[in-house]
Coordinates of C-alpha atoms and ligand atoms in Angstrom, one line a residue:
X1 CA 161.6 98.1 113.4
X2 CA 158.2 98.9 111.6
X3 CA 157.8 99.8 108.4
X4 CA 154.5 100.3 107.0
X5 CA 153.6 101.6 110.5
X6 CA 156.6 104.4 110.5
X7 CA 155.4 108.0 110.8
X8 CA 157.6 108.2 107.5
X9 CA 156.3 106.1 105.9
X10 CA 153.9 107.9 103.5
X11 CA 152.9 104.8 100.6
X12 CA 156.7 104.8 99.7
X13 CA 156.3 101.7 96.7
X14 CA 159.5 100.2 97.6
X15 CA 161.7 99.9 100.4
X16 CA 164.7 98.0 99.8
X17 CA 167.4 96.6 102.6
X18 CA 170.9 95.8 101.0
X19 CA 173.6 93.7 102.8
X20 CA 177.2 92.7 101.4
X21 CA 179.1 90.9 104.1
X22 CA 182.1 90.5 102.5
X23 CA 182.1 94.4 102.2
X24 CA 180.0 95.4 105.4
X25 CA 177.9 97.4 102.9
X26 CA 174.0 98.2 104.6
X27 CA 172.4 100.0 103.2
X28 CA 168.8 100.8 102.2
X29 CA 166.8 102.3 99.0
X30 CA 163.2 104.1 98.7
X31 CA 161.3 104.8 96.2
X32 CA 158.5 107.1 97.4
X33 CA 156.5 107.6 94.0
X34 CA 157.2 106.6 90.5
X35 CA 154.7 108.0 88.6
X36 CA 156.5 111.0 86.8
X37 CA 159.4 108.4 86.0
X38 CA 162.1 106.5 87.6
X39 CA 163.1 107.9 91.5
X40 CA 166.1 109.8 91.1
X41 CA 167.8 111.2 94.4
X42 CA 170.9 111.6 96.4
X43 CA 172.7 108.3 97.8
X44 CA 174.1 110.0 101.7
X45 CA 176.5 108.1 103.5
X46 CA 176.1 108.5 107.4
X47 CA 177.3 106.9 110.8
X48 CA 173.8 106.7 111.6
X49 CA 173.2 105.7 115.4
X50 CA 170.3 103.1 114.7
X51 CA 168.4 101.5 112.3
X52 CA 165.5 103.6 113.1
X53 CA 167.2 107.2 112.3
X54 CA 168.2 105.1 108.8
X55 CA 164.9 104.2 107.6
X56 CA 163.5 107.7 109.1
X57 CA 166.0 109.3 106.6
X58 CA 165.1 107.2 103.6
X59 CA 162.1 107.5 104.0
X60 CA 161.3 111.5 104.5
X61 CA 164.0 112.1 101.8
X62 CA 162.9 110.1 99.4
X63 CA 159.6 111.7 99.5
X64 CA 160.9 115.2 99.5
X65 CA 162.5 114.2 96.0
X66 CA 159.0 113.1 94.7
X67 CA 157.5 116.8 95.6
X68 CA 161.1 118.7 94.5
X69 CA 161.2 116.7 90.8
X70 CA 157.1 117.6 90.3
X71 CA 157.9 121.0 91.1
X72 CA 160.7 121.5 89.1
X73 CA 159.0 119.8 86.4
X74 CA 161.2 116.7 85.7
X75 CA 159.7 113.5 84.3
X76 CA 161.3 112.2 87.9
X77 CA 160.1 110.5 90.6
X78 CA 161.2 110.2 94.0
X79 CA 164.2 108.2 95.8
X80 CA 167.0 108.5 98.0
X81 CA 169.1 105.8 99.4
X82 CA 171.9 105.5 102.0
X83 CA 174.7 103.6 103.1
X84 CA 175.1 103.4 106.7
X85 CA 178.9 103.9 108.1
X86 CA 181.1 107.2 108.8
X87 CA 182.4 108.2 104.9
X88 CA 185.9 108.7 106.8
X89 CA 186.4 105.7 108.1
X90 CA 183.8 102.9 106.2
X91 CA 184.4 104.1 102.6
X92 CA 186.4 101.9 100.4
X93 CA 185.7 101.2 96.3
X94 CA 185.1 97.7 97.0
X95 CA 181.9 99.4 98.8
X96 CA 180.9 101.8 96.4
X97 CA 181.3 98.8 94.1
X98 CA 178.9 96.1 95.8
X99 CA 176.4 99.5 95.6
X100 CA 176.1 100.1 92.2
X101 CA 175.7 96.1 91.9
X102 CA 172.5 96.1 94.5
X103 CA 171.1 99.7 92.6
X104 CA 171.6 97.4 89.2
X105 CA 168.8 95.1 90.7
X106 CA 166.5 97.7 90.7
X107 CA 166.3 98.0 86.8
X108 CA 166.3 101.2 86.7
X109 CA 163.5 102.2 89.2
X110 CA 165.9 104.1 91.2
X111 CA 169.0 106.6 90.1
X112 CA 171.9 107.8 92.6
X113 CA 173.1 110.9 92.6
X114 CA 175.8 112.5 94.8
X115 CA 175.0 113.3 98.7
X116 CA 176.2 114.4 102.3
X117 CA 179.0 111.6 102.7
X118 CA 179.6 110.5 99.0
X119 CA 181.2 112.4 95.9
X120 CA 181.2 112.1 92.4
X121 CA 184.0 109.8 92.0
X122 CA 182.1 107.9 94.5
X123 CA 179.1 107.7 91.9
X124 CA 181.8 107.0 89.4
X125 CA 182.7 103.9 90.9
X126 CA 179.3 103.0 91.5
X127 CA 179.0 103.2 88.0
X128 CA 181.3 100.4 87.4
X129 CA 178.5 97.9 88.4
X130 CA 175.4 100.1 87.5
X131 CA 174.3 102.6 84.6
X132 CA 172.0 103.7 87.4
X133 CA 174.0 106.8 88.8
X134 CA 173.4 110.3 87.6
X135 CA 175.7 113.7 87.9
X136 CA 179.2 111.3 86.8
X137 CA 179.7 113.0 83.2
X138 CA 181.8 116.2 82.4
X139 CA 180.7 118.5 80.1
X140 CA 180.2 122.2 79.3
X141 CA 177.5 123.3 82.2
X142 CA 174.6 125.4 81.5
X143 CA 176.9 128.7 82.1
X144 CA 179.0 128.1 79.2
X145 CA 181.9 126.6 81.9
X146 CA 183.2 123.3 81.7
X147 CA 181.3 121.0 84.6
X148 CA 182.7 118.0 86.2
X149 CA 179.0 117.1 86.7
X150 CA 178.9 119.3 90.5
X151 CA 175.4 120.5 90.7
X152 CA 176.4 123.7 93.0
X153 CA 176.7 126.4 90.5
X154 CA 172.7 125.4 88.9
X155 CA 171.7 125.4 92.6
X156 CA 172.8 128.8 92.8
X157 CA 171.3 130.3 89.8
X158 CA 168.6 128.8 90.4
X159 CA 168.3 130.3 94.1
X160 CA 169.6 133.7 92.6
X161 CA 166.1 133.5 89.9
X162 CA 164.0 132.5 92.2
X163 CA 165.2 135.0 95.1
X164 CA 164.9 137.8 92.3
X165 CA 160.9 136.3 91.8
X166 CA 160.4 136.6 95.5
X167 CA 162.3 139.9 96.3
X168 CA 160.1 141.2 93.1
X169 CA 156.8 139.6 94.6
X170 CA 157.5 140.9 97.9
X171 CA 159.2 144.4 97.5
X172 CA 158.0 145.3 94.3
X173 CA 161.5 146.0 92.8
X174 CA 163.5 143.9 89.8
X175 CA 166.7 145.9 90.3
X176 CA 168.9 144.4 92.8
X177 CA 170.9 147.3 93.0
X178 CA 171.5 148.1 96.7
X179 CA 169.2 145.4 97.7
X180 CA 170.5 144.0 101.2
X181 CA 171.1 140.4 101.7
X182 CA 172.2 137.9 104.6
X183 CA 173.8 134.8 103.3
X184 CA 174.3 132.2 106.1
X185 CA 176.9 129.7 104.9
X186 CA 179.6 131.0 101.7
X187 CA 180.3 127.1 100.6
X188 CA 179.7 125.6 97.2
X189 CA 176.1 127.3 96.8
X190 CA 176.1 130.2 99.3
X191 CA 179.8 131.5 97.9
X192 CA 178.6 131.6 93.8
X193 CA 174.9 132.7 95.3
X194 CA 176.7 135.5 96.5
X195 CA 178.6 136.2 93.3
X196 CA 175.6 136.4 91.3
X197 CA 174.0 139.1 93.7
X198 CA 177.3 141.3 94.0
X199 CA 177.2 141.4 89.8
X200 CA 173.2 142.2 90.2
X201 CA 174.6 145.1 92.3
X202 CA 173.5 143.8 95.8
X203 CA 174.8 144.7 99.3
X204 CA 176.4 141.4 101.2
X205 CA 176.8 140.4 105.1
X206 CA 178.1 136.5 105.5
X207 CA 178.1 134.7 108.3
X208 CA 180.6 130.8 107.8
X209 CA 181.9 128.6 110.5
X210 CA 184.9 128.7 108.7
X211 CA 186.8 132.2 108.4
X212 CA 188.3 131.7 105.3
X213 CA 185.1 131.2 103.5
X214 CA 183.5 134.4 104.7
X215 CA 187.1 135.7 103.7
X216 CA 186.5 135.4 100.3
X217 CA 183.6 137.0 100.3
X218 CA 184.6 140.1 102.1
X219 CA 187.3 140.4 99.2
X220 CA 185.7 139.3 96.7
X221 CA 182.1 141.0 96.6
X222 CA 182.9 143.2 99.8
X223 CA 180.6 141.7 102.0
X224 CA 180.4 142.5 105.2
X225 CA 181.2 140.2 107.7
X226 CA 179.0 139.8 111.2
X227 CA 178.6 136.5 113.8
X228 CA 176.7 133.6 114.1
X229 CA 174.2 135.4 116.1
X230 CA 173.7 138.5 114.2
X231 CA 173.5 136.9 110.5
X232 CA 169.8 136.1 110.7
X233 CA 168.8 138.9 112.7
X234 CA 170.1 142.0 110.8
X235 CA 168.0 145.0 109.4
X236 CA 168.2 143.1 106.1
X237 CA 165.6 143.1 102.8
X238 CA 166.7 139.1 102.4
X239 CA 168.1 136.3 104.2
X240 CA 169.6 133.3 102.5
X241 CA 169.6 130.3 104.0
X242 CA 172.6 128.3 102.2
X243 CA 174.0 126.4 105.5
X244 CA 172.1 124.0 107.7
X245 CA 168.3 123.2 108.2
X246 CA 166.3 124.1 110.8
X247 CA 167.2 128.2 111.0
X248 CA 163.9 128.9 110.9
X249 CA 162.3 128.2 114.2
X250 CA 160.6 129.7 116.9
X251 CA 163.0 131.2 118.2
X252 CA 164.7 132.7 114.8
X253 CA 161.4 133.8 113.4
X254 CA 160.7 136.3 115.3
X255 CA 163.6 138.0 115.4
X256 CA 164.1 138.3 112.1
X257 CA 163.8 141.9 110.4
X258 CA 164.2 140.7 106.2
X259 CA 160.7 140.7 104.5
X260 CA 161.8 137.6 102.4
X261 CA 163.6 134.3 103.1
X262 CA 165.3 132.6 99.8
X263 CA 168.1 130.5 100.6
X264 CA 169.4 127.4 98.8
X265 CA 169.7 124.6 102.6
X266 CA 167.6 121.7 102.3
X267 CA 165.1 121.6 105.5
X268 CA 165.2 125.3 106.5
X269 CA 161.9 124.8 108.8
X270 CA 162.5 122.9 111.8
X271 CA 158.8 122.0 111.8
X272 CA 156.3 122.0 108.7
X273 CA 154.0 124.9 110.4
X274 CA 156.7 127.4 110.5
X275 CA 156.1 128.3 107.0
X276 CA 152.6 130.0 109.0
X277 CA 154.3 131.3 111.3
X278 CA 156.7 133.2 108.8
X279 CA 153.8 134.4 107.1
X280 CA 152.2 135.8 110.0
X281 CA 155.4 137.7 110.6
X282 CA 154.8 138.9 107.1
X283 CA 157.5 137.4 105.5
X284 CA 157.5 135.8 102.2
X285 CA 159.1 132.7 102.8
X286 CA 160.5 130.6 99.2
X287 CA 159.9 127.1 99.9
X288 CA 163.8 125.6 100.2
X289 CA 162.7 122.4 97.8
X290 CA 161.2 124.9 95.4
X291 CA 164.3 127.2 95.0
X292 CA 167.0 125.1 95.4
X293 CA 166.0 122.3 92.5
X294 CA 168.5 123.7 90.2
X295 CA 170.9 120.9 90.8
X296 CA 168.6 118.2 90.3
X297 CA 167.1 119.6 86.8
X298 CA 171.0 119.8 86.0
X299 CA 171.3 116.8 86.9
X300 CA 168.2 115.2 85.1
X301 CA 169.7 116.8 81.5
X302 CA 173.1 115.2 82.1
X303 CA 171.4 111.6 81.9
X304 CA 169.1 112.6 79.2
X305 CA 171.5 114.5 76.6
X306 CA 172.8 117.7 78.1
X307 CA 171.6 121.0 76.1
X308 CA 172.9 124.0 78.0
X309 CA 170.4 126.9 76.1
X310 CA 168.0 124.8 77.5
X311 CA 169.1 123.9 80.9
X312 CA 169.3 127.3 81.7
X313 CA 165.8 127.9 80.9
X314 CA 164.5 125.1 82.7
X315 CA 166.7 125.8 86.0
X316 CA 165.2 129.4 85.0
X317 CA 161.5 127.9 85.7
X318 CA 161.6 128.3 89.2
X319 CA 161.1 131.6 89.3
X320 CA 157.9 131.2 87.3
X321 CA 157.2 128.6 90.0
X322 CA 157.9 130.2 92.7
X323 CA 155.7 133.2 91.3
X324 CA 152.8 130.8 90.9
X325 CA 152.8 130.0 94.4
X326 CA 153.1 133.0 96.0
X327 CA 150.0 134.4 93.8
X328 CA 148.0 131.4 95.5
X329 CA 149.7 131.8 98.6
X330 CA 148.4 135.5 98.5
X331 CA 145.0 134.1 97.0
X332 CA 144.0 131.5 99.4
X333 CA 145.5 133.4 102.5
X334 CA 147.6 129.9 103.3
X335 CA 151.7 129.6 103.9
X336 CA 153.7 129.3 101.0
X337 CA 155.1 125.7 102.0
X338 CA 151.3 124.2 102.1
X339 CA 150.8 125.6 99.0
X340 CA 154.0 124.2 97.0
X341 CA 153.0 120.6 98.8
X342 CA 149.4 121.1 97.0
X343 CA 150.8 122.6 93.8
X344 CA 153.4 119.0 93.4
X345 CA 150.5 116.6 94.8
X346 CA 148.6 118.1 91.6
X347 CA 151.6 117.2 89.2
X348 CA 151.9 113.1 90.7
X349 CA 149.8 110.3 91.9
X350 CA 149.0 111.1 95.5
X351 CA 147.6 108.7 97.5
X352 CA 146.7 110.1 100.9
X353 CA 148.1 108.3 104.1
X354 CA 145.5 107.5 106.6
X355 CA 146.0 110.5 108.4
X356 CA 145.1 112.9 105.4
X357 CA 142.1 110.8 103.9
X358 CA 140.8 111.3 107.8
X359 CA 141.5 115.0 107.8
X360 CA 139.4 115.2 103.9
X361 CA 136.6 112.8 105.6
X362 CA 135.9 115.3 108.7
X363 CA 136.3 118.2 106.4
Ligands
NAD1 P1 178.8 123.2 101.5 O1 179.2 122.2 102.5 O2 179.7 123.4 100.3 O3 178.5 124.6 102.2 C1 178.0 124.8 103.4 C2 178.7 125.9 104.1 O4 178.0 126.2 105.3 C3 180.1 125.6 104.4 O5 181.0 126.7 104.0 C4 180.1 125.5 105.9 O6 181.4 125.9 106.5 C5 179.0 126.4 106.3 N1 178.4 126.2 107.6 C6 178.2 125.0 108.2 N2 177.6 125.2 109.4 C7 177.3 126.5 109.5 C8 176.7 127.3 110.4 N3 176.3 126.8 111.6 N4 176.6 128.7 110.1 C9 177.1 129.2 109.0 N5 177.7 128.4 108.1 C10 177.8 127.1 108.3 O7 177.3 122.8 101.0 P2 176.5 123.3 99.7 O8 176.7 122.3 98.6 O9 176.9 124.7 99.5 O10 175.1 123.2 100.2 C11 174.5 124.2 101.1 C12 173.1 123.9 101.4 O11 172.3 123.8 100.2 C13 172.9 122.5 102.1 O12 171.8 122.6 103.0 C14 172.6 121.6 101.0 O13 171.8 120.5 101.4 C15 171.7 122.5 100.1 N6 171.6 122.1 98.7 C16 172.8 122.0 98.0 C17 172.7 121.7 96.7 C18 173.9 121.6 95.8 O14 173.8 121.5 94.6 N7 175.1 121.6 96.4 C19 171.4 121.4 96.1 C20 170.3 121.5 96.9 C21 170.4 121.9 98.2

């Protein structure tokens, strides 16, 4: 398996490979970049089906944290780590344990958060062998509610601000009243998402796999319920994203009929250039790692003295980010997820890979 030759790999400064026997813990840790401050990102447990698709994770996620923490303006850098096995079957504390012991080697360079496949009394018990995990301490959350430390509800104010920046950008209107939206996915982000747009007076359609999510929705906010098919294709001002990755393809794109896409899913593009594409469509796409940082500046202030005033206004930011971004988006005549990508290389030390410093050489 290659390393330093991996199309992932993009200058990541560490790469580490963790084994307990007595455990059957595997696992592996990157740090991307380091120069806002220590890598802080998700730990994902995953039946991964080779090593390969393992380090390809690590690696691409962990630099996706470097660009989301510039751009939400946390003195973060960027790291992810995962522990290969199926969460069902593989996860005992004795294994959470013998983690937190190999993140404690890594003084501090790298922070664990919670992830697809692990919890926060996973982190918890982590944290019995590490101070190095982040999201594990109640307290009141940035809304005034008590929070367990779940970074859902800032994910969806913060996806709610910076869909109001791009709905105001886009259709010239700060009044969601009437405003239509497609939420794909009502689960932890998607369901209070759409709670915050039916108090802002918005009209709802929800698609779920599960029926007694979209349920809710219907009788709580009075959404409208449609199909898997139809929730990305209707005559809708906004779609939202909030389920999977990779909705936005070639197929999907052109069928589409909302002017703006602002939707809390990680990896909404399948590939980088449909941001273009989207554009050429003229639609005004939020970058998904722009809008959806509210859970990481959440969970940023609960390691470093939670304050929620100020919270708020920082998960508030990204609306000011977001409008930044679409001005040079509209500026320079280039896709809104080129431009975040420029706007956080600006904010870290980038090194370019080969590739890139052969790109700036011919142009
Ligand atoms: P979740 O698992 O609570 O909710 C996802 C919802 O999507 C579930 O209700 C699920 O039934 C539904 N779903 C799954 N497949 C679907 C499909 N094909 N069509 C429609 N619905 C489908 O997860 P979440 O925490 O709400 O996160 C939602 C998205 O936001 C994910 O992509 C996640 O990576 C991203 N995100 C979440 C956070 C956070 O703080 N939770 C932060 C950043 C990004």
């Amino acid at each position: 398996m290659n390393v330093f030759s991996h199309p992932e790999f993009d200058n990541h400064e560490q790469v580490c490979f963790f084994t307990d026997p007595r455990t059957g813990l595997k696992a592996i840790v990157a740090v991307h970049n380091s120069s806002r401050g220590p890598a802080l990102g998700g730990c994902r447990m995953f039946p991964y089906a080779s090593d390969e698709e393992v380090l390809r994770d690590v690696l691409r996620l962990s630099k996706g944290m470097t660009y989301k923490s510039a751009l939400a303006n946390l003195d973060l850098g960027g790291g992810k780590s995962v522990i290969i096995g199926d969460p069902r079957q593989h996860k005992t504390e004795e294994l959470m344990e013998a983690m937190g012991r190999c993140l404690e080697q890594l003084g501090g360079r790298y922070i664990a958060a919670e992830d697809s496949g692990t919890s926060v009394a996973d982190l918890k018990v982590m944290g019995r062998c590490t101070t190095q995990v982040a999201g594990v301490s109640a307290h009141i959350g940035f809304d005034g509610k008590p929070s367990d430390g779940d970074p859902s509800p800032a994910t969806a104010y913060g996806t709610f601000v910076g869909l109001k920046a791009a709905v105001e950008h886009k259709l010239g209107r700060s009044d969601l009243t009437g405003l239509k939206v497609a939420v794909q996915g009502i689960g932890n982000v998607g369901y209070r998402l759409a709670r915050h747009l039916h108090e802002a007076g918005a009209q709802l359609w929800v698609y779920d796999i599960h029926q007694d999510q979209m349920d809710r929705a219907v009788k709580e906010f009075g959404a409208t319920p449609v199909s898997a098919d139809e929730i990305l294709r209707l005559p809708v001002d906004v779609v939202a994203p909030c389920a999977l990755g990779a909705v936005l393809n070639d197929a999907s794109i052109p069928q589409l009929q909302a002017k703006v896409v602002a939707g809390a899913a990680n990896n909404q593009l399948e590939r980088p250039d449909h941001d273009a594409l989207l554009m050429q469509h003229g639609i005004l796409y939020a970058p998904d790692f722009v809008i959806n940082a509210g859970g990481i500046i959440d969970v940023f202030h609960g390691r470093t003295g939670y304050e929620p005033d100020k919270v708020r206004a920082h998960v508030e930011t990204i609306g000011d980010t977001l409008n930044e971004i679409f001005s040079r988006s509209d500026r320079d005549g280039r896709p809104t997820g080129i431009i975040a990508n420029a706007l956080a290389e600006e904010r870290f030390d980038h090194i370019p890979t080969p590739g890139e410093a052969n790109l700036a050489k011919a142009g």
